PDB file of C-alpha atoms in Angstrom:
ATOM      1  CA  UNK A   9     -46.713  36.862  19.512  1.00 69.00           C
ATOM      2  CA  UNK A  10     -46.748  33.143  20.951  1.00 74.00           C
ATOM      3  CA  UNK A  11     -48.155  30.696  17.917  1.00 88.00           C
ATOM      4  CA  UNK A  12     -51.722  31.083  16.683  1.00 94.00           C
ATOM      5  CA  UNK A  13     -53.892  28.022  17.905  1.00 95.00           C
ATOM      6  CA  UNK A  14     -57.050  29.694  17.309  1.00 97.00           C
ATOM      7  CA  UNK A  15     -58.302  31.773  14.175  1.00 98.00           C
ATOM      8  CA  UNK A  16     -61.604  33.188  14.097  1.00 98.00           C
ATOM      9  CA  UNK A  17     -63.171  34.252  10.566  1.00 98.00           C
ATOM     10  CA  UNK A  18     -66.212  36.339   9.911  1.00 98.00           C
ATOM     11  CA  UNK A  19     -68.143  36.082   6.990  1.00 97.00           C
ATOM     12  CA  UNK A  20     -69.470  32.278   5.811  1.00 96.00           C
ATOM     13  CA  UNK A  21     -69.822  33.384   1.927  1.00 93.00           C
ATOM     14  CA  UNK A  22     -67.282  31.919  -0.648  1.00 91.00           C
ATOM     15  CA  UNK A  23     -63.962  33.641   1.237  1.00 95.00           C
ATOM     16  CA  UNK A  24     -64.913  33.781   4.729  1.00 97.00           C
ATOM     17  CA  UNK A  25     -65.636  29.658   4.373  1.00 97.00           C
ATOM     18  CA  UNK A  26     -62.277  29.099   1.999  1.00 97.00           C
ATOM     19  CA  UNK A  27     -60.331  30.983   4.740  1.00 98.00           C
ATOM     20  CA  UNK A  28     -61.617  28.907   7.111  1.00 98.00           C
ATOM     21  CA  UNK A  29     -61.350  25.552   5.477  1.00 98.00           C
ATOM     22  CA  UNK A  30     -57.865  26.521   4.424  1.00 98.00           C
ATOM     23  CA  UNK A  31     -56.682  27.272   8.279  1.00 98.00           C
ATOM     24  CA  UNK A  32     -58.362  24.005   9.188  1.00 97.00           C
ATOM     25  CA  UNK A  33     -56.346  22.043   7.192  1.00 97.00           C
ATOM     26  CA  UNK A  34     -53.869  23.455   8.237  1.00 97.00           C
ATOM     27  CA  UNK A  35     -54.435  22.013  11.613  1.00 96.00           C
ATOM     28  CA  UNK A  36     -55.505  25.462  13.271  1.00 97.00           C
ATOM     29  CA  UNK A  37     -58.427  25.369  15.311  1.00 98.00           C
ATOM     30  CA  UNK A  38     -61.455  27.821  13.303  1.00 98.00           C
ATOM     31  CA  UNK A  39     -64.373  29.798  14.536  1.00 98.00           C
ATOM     32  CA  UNK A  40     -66.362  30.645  11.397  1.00 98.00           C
ATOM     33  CA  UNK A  41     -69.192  33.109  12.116  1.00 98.00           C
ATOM     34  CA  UNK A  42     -72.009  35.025  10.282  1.00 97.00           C
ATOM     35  CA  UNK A  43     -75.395  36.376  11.186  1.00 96.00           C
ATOM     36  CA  UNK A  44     -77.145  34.561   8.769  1.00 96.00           C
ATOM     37  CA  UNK A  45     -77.676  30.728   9.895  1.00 95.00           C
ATOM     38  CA  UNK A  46     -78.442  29.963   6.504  1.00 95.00           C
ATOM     39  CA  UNK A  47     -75.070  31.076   5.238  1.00 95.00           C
ATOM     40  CA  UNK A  48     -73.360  29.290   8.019  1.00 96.00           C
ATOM     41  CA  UNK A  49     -75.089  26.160   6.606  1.00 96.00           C
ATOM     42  CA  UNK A  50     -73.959  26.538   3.289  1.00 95.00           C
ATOM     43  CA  UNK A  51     -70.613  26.920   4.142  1.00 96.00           C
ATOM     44  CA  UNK A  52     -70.692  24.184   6.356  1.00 97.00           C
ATOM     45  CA  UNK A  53     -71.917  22.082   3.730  1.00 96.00           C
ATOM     46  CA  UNK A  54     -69.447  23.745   0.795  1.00 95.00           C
ATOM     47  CA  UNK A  55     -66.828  22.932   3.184  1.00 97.00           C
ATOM     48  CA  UNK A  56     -67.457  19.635   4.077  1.00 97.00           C
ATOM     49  CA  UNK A  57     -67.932  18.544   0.282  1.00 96.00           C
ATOM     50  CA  UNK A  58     -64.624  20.250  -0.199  1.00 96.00           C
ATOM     51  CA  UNK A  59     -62.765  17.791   2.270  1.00 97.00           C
ATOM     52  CA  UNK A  60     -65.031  14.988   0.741  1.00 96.00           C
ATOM     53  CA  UNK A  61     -63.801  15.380  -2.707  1.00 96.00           C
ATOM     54  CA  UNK A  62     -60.208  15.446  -1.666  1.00 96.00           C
ATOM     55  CA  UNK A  63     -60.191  12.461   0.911  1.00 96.00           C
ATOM     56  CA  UNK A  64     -62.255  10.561  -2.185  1.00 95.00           C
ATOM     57  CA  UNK A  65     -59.410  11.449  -4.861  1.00 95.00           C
ATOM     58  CA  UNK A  66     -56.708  10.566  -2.342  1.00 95.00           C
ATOM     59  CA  UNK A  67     -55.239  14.307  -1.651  1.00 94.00           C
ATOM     60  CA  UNK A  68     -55.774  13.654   1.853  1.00 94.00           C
ATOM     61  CA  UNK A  69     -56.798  10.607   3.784  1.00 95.00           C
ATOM     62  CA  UNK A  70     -59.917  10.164   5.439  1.00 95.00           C
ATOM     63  CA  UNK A  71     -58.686   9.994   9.064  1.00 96.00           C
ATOM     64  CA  UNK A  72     -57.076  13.587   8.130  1.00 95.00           C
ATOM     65  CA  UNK A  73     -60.471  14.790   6.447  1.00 96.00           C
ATOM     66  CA  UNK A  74     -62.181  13.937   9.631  1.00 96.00           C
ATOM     67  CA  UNK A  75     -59.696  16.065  12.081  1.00 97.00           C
ATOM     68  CA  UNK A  76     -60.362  19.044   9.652  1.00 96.00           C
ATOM     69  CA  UNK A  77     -63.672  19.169   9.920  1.00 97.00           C
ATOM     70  CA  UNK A  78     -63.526  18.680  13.675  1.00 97.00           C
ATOM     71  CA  UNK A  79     -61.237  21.797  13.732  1.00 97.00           C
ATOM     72  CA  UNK A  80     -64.592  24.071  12.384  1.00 97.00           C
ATOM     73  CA  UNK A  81     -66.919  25.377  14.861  1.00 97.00           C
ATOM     74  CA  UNK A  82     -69.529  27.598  13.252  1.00 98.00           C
ATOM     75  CA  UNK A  83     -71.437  30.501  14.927  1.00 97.00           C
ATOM     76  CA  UNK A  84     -73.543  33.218  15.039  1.00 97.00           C
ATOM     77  CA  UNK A  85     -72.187  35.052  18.098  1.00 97.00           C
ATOM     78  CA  UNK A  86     -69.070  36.922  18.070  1.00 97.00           C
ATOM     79  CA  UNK A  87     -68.545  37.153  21.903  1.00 97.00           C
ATOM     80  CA  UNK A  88     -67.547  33.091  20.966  1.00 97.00           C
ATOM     81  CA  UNK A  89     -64.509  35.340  19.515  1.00 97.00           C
ATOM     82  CA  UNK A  90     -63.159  36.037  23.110  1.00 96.00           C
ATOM     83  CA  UNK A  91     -60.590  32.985  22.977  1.00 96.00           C
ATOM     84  CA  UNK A  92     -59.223  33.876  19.435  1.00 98.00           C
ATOM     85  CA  UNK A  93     -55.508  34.969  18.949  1.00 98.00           C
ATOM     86  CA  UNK A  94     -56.218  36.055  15.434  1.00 98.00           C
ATOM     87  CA  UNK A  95     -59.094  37.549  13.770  1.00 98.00           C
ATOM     88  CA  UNK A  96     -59.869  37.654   9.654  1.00 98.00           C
ATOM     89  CA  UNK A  97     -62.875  39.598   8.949  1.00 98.00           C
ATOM     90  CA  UNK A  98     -64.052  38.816   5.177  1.00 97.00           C
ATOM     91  CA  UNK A  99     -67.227  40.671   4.712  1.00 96.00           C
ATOM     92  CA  UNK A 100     -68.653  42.810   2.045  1.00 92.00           C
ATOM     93  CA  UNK A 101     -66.579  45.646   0.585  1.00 90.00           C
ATOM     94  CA  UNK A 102     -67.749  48.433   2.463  1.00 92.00           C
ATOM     95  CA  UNK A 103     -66.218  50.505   4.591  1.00 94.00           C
ATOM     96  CA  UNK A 104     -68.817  51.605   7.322  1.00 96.00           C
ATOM     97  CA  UNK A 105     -69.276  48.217   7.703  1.00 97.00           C
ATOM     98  CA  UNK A 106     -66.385  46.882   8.189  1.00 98.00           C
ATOM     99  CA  UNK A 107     -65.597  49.643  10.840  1.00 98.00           C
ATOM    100  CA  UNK A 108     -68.646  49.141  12.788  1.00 98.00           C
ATOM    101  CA  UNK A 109     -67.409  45.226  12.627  1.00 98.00           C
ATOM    102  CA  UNK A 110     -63.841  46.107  13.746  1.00 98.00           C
ATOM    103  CA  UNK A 111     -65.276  48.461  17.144  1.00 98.00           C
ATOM    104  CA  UNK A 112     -67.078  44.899  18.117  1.00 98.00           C
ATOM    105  CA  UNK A 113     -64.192  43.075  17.528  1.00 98.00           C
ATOM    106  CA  UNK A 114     -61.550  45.176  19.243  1.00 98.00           C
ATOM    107  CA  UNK A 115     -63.981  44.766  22.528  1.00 98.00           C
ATOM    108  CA  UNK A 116     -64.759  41.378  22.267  1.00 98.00           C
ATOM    109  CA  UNK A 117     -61.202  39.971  21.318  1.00 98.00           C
ATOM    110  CA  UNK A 118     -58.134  39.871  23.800  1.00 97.00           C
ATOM    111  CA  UNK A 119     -56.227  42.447  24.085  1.00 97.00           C
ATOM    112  CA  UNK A 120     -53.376  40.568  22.142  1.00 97.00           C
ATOM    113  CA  UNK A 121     -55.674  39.713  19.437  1.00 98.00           C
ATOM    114  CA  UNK A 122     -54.698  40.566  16.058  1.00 98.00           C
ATOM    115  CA  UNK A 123     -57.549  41.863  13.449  1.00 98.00           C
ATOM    116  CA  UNK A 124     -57.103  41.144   9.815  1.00 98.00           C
ATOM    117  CA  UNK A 125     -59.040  42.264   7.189  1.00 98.00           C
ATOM    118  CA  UNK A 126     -59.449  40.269   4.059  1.00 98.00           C
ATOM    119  CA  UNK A 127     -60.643  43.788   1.911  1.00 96.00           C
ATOM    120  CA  UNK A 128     -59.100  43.806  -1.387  1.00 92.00           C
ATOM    121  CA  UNK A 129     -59.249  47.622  -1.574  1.00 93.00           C
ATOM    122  CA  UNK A 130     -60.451  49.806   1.435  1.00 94.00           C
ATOM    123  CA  UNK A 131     -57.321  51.176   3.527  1.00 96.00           C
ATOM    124  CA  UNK A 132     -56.100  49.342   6.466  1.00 98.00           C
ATOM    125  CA  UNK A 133     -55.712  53.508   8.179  1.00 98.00           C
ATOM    126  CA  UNK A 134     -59.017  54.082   8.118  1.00 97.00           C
ATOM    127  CA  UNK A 135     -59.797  50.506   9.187  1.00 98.00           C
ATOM    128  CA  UNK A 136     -57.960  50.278  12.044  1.00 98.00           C
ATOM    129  CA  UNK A 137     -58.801  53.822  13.627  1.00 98.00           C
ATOM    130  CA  UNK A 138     -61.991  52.686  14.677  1.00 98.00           C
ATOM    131  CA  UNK A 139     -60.640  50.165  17.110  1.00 98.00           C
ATOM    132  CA  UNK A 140     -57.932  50.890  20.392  1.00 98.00           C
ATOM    133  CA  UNK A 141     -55.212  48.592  18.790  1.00 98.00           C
ATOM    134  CA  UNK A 142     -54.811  49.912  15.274  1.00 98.00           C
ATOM    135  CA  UNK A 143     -50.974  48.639  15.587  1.00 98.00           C
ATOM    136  CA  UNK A 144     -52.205  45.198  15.890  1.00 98.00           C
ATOM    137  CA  UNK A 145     -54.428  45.598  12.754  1.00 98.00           C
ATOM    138  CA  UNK A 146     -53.397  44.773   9.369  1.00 98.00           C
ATOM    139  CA  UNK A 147     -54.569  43.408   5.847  1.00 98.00           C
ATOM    140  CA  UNK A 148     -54.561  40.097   4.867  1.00 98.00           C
ATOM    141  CA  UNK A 149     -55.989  39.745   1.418  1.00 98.00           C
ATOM    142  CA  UNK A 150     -56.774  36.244   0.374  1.00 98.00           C
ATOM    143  CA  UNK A 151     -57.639  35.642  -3.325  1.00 95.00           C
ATOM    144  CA  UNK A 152     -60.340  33.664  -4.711  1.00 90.00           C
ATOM    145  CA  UNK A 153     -60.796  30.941  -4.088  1.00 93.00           C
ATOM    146  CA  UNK A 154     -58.914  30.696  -1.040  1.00 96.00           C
ATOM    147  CA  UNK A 155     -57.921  26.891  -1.244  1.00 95.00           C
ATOM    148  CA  UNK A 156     -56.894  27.122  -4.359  1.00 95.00           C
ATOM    149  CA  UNK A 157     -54.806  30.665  -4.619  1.00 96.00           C
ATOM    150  CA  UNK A 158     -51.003  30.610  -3.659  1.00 97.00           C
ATOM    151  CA  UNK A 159     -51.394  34.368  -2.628  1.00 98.00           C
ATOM    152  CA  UNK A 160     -51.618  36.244   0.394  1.00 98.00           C
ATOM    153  CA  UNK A 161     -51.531  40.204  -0.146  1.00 98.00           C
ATOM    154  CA  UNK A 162     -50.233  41.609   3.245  1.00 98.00           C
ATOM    155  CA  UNK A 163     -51.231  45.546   3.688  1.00 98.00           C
ATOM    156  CA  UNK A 164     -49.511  47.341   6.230  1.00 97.00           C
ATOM    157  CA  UNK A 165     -51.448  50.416   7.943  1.00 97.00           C
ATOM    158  CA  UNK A 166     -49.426  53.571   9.062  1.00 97.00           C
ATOM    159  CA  UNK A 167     -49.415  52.127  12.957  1.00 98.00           C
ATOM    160  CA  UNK A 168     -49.077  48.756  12.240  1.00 98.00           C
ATOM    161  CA  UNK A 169     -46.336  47.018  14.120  1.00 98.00           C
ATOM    162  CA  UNK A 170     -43.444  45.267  13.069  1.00 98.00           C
ATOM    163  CA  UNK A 171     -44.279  42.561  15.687  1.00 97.00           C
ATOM    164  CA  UNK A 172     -48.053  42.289  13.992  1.00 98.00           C
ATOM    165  CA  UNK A 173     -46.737  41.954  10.336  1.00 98.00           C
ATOM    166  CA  UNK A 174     -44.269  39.146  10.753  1.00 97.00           C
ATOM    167  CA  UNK A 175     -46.949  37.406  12.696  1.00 98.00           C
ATOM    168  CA  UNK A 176     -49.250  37.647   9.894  1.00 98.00           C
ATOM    169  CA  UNK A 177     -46.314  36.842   7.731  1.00 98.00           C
ATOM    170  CA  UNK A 178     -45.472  33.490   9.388  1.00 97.00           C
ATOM    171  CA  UNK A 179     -49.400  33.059   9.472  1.00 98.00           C
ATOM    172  CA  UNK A 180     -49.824  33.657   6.103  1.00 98.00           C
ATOM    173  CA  UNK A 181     -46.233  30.918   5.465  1.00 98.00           C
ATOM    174  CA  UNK A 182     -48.204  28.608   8.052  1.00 97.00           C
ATOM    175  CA  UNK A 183     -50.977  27.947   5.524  1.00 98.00           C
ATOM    176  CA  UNK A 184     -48.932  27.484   2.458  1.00 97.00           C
ATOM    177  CA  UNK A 185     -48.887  30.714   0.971  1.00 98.00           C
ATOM    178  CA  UNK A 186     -46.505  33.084  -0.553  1.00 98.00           C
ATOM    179  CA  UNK A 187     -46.367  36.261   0.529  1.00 98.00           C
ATOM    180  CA  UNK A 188     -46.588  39.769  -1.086  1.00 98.00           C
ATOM    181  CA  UNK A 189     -45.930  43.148   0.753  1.00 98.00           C
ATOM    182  CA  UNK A 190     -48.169  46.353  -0.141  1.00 97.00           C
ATOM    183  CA  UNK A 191     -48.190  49.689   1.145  1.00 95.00           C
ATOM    184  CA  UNK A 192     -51.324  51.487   2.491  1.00 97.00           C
ATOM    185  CA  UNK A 193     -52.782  52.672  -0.976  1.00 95.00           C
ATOM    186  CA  UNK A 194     -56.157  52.346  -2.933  1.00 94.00           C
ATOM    187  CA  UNK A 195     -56.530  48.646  -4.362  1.00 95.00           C
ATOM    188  CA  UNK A 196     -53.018  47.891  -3.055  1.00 97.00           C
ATOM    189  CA  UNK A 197     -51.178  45.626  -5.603  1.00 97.00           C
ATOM    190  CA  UNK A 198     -53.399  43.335  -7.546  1.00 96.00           C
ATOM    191  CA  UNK A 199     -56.436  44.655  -7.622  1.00 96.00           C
ATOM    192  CA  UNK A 200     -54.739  48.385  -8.816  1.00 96.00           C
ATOM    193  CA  UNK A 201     -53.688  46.216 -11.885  1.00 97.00           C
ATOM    194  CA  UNK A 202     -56.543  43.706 -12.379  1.00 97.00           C
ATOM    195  CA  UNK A 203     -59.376  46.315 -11.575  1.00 98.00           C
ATOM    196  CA  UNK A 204     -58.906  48.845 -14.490  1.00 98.00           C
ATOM    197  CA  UNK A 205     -58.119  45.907 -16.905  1.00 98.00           C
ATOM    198  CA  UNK A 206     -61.240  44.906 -16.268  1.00 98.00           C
ATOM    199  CA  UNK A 207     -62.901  48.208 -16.647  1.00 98.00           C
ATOM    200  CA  UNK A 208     -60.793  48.614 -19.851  1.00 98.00           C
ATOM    201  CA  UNK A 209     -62.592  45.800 -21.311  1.00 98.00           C
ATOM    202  CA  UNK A 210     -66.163  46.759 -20.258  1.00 98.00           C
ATOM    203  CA  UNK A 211     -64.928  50.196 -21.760  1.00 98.00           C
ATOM    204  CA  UNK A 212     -64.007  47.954 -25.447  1.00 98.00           C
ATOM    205  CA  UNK A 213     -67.478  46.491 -24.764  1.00 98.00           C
ATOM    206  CA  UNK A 214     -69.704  49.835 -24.474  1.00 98.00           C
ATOM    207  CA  UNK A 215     -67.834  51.622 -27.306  1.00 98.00           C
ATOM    208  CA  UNK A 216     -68.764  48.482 -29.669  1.00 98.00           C
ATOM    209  CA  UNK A 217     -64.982  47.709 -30.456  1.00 98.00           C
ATOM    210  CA  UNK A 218     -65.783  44.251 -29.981  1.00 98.00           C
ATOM    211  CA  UNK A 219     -68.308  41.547 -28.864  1.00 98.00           C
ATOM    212  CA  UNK A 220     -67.685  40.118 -25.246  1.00 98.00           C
ATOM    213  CA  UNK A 221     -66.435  36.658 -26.579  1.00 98.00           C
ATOM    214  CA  UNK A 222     -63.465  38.286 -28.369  1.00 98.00           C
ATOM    215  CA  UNK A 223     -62.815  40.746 -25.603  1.00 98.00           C
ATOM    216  CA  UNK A 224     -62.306  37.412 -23.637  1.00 98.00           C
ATOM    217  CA  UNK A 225     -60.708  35.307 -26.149  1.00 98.00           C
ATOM    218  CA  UNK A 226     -58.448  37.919 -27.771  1.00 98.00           C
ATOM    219  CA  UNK A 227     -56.948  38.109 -24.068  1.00 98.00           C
ATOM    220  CA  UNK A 228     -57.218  34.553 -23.093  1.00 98.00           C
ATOM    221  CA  UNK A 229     -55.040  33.202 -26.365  1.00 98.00           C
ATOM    222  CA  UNK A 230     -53.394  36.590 -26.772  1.00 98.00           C
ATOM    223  CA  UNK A 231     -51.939  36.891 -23.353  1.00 98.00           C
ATOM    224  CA  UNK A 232     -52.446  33.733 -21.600  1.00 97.00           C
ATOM    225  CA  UNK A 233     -54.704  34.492 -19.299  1.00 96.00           C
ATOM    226  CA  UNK A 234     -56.529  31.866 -17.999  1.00 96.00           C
ATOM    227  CA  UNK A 235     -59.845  33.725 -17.893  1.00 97.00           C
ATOM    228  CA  UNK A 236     -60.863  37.197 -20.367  1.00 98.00           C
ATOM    229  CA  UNK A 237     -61.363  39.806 -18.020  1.00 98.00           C
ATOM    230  CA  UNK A 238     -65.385  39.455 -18.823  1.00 98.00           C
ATOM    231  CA  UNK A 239     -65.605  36.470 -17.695  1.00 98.00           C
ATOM    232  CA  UNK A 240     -63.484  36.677 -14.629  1.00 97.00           C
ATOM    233  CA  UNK A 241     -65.474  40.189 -13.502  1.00 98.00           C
ATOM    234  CA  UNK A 242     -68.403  37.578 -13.558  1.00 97.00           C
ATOM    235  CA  UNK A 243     -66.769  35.300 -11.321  1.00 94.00           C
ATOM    236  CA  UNK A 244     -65.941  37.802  -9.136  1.00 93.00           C
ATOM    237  CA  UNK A 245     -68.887  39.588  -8.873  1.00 94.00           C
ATOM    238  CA  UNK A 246     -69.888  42.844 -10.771  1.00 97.00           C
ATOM    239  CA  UNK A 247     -70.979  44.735  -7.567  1.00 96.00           C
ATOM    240  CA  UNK A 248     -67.759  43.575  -6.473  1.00 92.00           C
ATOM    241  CA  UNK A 249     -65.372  45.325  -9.236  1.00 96.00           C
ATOM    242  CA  UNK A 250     -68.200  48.308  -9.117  1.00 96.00           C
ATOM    243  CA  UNK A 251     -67.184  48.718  -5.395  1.00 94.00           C
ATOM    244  CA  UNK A 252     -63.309  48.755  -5.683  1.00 95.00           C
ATOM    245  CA  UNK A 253     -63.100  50.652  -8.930  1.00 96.00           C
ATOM    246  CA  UNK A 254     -64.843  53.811  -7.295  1.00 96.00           C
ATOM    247  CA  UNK A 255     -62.381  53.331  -4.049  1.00 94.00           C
ATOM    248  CA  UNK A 256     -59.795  53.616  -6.508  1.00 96.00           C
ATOM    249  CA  UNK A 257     -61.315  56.333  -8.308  1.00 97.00           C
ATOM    250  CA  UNK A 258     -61.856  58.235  -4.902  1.00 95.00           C
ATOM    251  CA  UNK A 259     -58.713  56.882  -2.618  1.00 94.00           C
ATOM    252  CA  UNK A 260     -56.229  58.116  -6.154  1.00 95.00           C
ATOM    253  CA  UNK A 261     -58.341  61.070  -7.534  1.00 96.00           C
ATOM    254  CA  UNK A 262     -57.842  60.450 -11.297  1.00 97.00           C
ATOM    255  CA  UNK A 263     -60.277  59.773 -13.431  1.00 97.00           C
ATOM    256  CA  UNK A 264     -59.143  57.042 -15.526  1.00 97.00           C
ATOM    257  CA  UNK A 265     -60.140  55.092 -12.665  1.00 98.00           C
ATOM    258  CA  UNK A 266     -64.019  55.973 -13.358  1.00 98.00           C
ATOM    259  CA  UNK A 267     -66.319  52.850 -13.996  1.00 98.00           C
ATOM    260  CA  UNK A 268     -67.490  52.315 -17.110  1.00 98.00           C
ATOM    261  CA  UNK A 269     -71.374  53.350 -17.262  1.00 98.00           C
ATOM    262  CA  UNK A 270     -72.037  49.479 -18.262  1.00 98.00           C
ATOM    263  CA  UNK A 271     -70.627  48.410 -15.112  1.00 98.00           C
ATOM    264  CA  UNK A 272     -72.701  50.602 -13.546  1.00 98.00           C
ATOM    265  CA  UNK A 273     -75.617  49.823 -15.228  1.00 98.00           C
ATOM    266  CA  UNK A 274     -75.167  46.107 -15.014  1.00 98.00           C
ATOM    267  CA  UNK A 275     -74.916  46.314 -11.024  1.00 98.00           C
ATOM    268  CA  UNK A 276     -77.913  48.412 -11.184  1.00 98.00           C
ATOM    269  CA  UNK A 277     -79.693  45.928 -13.149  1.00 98.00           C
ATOM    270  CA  UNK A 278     -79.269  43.272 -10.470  1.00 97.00           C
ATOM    271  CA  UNK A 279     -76.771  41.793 -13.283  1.00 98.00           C
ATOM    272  CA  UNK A 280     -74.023  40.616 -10.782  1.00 97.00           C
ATOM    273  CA  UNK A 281     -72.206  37.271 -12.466  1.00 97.00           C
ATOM    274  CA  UNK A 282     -72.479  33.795 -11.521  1.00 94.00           C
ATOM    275  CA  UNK A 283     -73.926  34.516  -8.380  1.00 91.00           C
ATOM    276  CA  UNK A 284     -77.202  35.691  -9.651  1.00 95.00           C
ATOM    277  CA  UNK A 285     -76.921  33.015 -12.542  1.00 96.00           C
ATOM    278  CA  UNK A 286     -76.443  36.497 -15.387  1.00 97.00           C
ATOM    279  CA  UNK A 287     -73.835  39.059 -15.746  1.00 98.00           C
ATOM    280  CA  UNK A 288     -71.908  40.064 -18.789  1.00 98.00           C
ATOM    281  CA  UNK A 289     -72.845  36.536 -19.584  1.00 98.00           C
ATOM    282  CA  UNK A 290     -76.448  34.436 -18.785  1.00 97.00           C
ATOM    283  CA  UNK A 291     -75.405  30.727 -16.632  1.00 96.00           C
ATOM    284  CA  UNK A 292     -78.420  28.957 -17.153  1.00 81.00           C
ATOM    285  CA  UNK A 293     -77.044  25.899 -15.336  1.00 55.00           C
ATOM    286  CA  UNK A 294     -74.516  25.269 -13.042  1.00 47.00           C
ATOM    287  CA  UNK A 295     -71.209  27.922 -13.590  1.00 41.00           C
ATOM    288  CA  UNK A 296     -68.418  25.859 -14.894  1.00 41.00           C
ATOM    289  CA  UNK A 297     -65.271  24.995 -12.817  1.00 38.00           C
ATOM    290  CA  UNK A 298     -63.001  26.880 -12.908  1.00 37.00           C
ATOM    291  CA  UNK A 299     -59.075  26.805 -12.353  1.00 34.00           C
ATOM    292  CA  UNK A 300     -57.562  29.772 -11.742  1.00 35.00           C
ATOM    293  CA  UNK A 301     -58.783  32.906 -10.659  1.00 37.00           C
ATOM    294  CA  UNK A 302     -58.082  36.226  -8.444  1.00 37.00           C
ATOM    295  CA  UNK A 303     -60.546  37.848  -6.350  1.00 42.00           C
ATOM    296  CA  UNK A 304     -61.180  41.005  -5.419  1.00 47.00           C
TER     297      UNK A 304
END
């Protein structure tokens, strides 16, 4: 595949827009899409204050600010996806949806289109077998937040090509990332680490071992992690861990991948992290910074 000049992302919440700003500024033209106008407009804006900060603490200069954000076209209409040579579809973690996504894109895009999918969990297979090209379909999984995270997890499907992974290799290289390699399997690398660390500790939570603040601090100083496991299932979104623990649980058949009934009770509670302002913890004002991170 010649070099990608055009990268089309779907999905303007916080990974669809980092993708996007991240492949801007990395002098790639972006099509940024989503259904919801308002969503567009907040990543537009999240974006553009981004840039703003950087050009006004000299990471960047201002004349290079300004080509980035010339680089972003935002839209609500996927047929604008016709020119793209590479697709990343960053949606929400479901797999019906993302395969009703993927028969759109695999008629709208050129036939030498590849079509990424930023899931942190579902399987690439299943993915791809709802479009015509499933050997030009592959996983990229960004983490969270995009701009900031070193990482690219690349997840090969059973048909996907050699020529389609190094693309998405040198892609991934292109943008300043380094590169890991997972096979086809529930939760892939990371997340079939992170994800039943983090239901471990909502397990030491629910049995009353200990309070959430010493869950969090006992594995902050005690292992030097730069978030407890609490906290970063807040900043990742409850619904979020909730969704890829019970793919692991059903893509690897063992039950020590069950969620924890608090996790289940805290998603049905509407008790979802920082985004809804209360999860394991209430954020009565705005969520601190923070430096480090991975996402589902």
């Amino acid at each position: 595949m010649s070099e990608v000049k055009m990268i089309a992302v779907v999905g303007g919440g916080q990974m669809g827009s980092g993708i996007a700003q991240v492949a801007a500024m990395n002098g790639i033209d972006v099509f940024l899409h989503d259904l919801d106008p308002q969503a567009l407009s907040k990543a537009s804006s999240s974006i553009s204050s981004s840039i703003h900060r950087m050009v006004s603490k000299g990471t960047i200069s201002q004349t290079a600010g300004v080509d980035v954000l010339k680089r972003l076209r935002f839209t609500s209409n996927l047929e604008d996806f016709h020119t793209a040579d590479f697709v990343i579809e960053a949606i929400v973690e479901s797999e019906d949806v993302k395969k009703s996504l993927f028969v759109k894109l695999d008629k709208i895009t050129k036939s030498s289109a590849i079509l990424a999918s930023n899931t942190s969990s579902i399987s690439i297979t299943r993915i791809a077998s709802s479009t015509t090209r499933p050997r030009q379909v592959i996983g990229m999984h960004f983490m969270n937040p995009p701009p900031v995270m070193k990482l690219i997890e690349i997840v090969r499907g059973a048909d996907t090509s050699d020529d389609t992974f190094a693309a998405t290799k040198a892609l991934s290289e292109r943008l300043g990332k380094v590169v890991i390699t997972s096979q086809d399997y529930s939760g892939f690398i990371v997340n079939r680490i992170l994800m039943p660390m983090i239901n471990e500790a909502f397990f030491t939570l629910y049995t009353g071992v200990a309070t959430k603040e010493d869950i969090d601090t006992g594995m902050k100083l005690g292992t030097n992690h730069p978030m407890g496991p609490l906290e970063l299932a807040d900043f990742i979104g409850l619904d979020v861990c909730l969704s890829i623990m019970r793919v692991l649980h059903t893509g690897l058949g063992d039950n020590k991948y069950a969620p924890c009934p608090l996790l289940v009770q805290y998603v049905d509670a509407g008790r979802l992290g920082r985004k809804r302002g209360i999860g394991v913890y209430e954020y009565s004002q705005e969520p601190r910074s923070t430096k480090s991170s991975s996402r589902l």
